[in-house]
Coordinates of C-alpha atoms and ligand atoms in Angstrom, one line a residue:
X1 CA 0.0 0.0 0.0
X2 CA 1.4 3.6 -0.6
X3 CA 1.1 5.9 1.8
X4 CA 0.9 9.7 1.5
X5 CA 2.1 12.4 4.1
X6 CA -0.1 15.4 3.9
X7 CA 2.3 18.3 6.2
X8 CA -0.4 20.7 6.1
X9 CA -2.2 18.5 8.7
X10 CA -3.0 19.8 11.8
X11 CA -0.7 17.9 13.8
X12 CA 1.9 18.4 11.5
X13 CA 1.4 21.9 12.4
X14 CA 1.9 21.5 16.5
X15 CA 4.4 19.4 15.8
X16 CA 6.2 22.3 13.9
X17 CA 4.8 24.8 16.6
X18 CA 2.4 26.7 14.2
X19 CA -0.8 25.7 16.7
X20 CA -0.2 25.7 20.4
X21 CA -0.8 22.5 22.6
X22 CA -1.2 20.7 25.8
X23 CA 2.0 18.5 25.9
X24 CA 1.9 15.5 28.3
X25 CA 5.5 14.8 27.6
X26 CA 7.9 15.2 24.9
X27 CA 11.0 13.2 23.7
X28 CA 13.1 12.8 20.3
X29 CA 10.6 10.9 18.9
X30 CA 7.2 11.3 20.4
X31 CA 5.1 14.2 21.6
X32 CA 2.0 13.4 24.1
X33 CA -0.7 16.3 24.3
X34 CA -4.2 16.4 26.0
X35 CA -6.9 16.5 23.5
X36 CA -8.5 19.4 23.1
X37 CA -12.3 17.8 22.9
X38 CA -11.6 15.2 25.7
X39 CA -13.6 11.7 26.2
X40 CA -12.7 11.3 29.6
X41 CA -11.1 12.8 32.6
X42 CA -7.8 11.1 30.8
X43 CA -7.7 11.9 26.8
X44 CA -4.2 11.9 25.6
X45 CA -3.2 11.9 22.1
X46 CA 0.7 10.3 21.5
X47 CA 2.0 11.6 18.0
X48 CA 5.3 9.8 16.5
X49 CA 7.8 13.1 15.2
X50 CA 8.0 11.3 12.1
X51 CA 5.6 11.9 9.2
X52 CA 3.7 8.8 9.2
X53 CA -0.1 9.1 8.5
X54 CA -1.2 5.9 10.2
X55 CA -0.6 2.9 12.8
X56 CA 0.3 0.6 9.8
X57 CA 2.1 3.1 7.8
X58 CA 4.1 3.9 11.1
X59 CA 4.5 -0.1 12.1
X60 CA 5.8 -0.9 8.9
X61 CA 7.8 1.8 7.7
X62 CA 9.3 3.5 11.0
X63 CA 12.6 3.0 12.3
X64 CA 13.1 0.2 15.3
X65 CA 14.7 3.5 17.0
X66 CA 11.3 5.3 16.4
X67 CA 9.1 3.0 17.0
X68 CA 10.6 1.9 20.6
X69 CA 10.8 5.9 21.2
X70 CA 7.0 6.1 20.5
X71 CA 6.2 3.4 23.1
X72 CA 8.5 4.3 25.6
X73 CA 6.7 7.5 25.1
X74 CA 3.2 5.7 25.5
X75 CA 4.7 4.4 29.2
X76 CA 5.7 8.0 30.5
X77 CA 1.7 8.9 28.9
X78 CA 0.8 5.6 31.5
X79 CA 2.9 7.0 34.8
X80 CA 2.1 10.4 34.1
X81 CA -2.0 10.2 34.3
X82 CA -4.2 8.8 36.7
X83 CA -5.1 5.8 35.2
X84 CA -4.0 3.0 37.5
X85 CA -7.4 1.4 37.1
X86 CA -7.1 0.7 33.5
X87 CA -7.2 2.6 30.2
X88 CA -8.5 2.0 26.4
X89 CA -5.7 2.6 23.8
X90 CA -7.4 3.6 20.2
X91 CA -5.8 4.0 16.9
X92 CA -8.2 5.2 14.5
X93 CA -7.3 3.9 11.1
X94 CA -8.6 5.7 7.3
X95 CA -12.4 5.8 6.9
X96 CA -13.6 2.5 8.3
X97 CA -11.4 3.8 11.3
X98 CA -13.0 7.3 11.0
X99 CA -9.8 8.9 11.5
X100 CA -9.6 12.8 11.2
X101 CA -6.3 13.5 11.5
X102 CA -3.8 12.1 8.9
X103 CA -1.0 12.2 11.3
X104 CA -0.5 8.8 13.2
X105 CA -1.7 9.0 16.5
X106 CA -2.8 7.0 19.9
X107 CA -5.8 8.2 22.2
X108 CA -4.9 6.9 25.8
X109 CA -8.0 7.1 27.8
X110 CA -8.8 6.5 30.6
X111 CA -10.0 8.0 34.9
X112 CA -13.7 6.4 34.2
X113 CA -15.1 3.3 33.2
X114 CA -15.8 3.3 29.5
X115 CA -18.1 0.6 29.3
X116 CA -17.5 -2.0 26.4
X117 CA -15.7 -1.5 22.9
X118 CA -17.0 -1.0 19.8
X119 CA -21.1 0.0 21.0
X120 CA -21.9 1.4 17.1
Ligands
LIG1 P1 -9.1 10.8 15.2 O1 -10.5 10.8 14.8 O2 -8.2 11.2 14.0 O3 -8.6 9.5 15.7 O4 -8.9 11.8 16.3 C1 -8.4 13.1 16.2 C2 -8.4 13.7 17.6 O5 -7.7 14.9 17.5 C3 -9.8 14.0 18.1 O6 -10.0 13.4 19.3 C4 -9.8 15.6 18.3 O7 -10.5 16.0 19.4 C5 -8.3 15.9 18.4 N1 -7.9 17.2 17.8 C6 -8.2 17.7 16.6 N2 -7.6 18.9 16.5 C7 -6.9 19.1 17.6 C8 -6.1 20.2 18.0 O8 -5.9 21.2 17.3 N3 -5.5 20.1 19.3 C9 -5.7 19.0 20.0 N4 -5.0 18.9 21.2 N5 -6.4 17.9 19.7 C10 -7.1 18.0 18.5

């Protein structure tokens, strides 16, 4: 499958610093940031700093260095937020995924119950 980087997105653009944000945590590789329409008390959104439009692009196509750097960001996300009781981790994928950003990204959330997957 080919896969196409749009940088105008609007991740791209915190990313860059062109559009302010709510950073969690930030490494080489990964930048966490609250969500600015949040699910849940927890709503954190992990970005990779590579331009990777998706979790398959990203898993098949990123670096072993990147792609440990993401997840190592994920765990900081997991100690940094109160969600010691548990948490959903959601990768919206293309349409059947209805993703909105083209910008690969993790939701981590979590600080409620969030009843059972997959309801519509
Ligand atoms: P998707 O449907 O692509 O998985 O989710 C995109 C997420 O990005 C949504 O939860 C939405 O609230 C969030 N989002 C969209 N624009 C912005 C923004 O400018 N700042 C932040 N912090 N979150 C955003």
């Amino acid at each position: 499958m080919e896969y196409t980087y749009d940088d105008q997105n609007i991740f791209a653009k915190i990313l860059r610093g062109e559009i302010p944000n709510d950073t969690v945590y930030e490494s080489d590789y990964a930048l966490a940031f609250n969500d600015i329409n949040p699910q849940a008390p927890v709503h954190v959104l992990v970005i990779p700093k590579g331009p990777y439009v998706s979790l398959d692009h990203f898993a098949q196509h990123a670096s072993a260095g990147e792609q440990v750097g993401f997840m190592q960001a994920v765990a900081k996300v997991c100690e940094l937020t109160d969600i010691a009781d548990g948490f959903r981790a959601v990768c919206n994928t293309r349409a059947h995924g209805v993703q909105d950003v083209p910008h690969y990204h993790m939701h981590i959330i979590g600080g409620r119950q969030l009843g059972r997957m997959l309801q519509g």
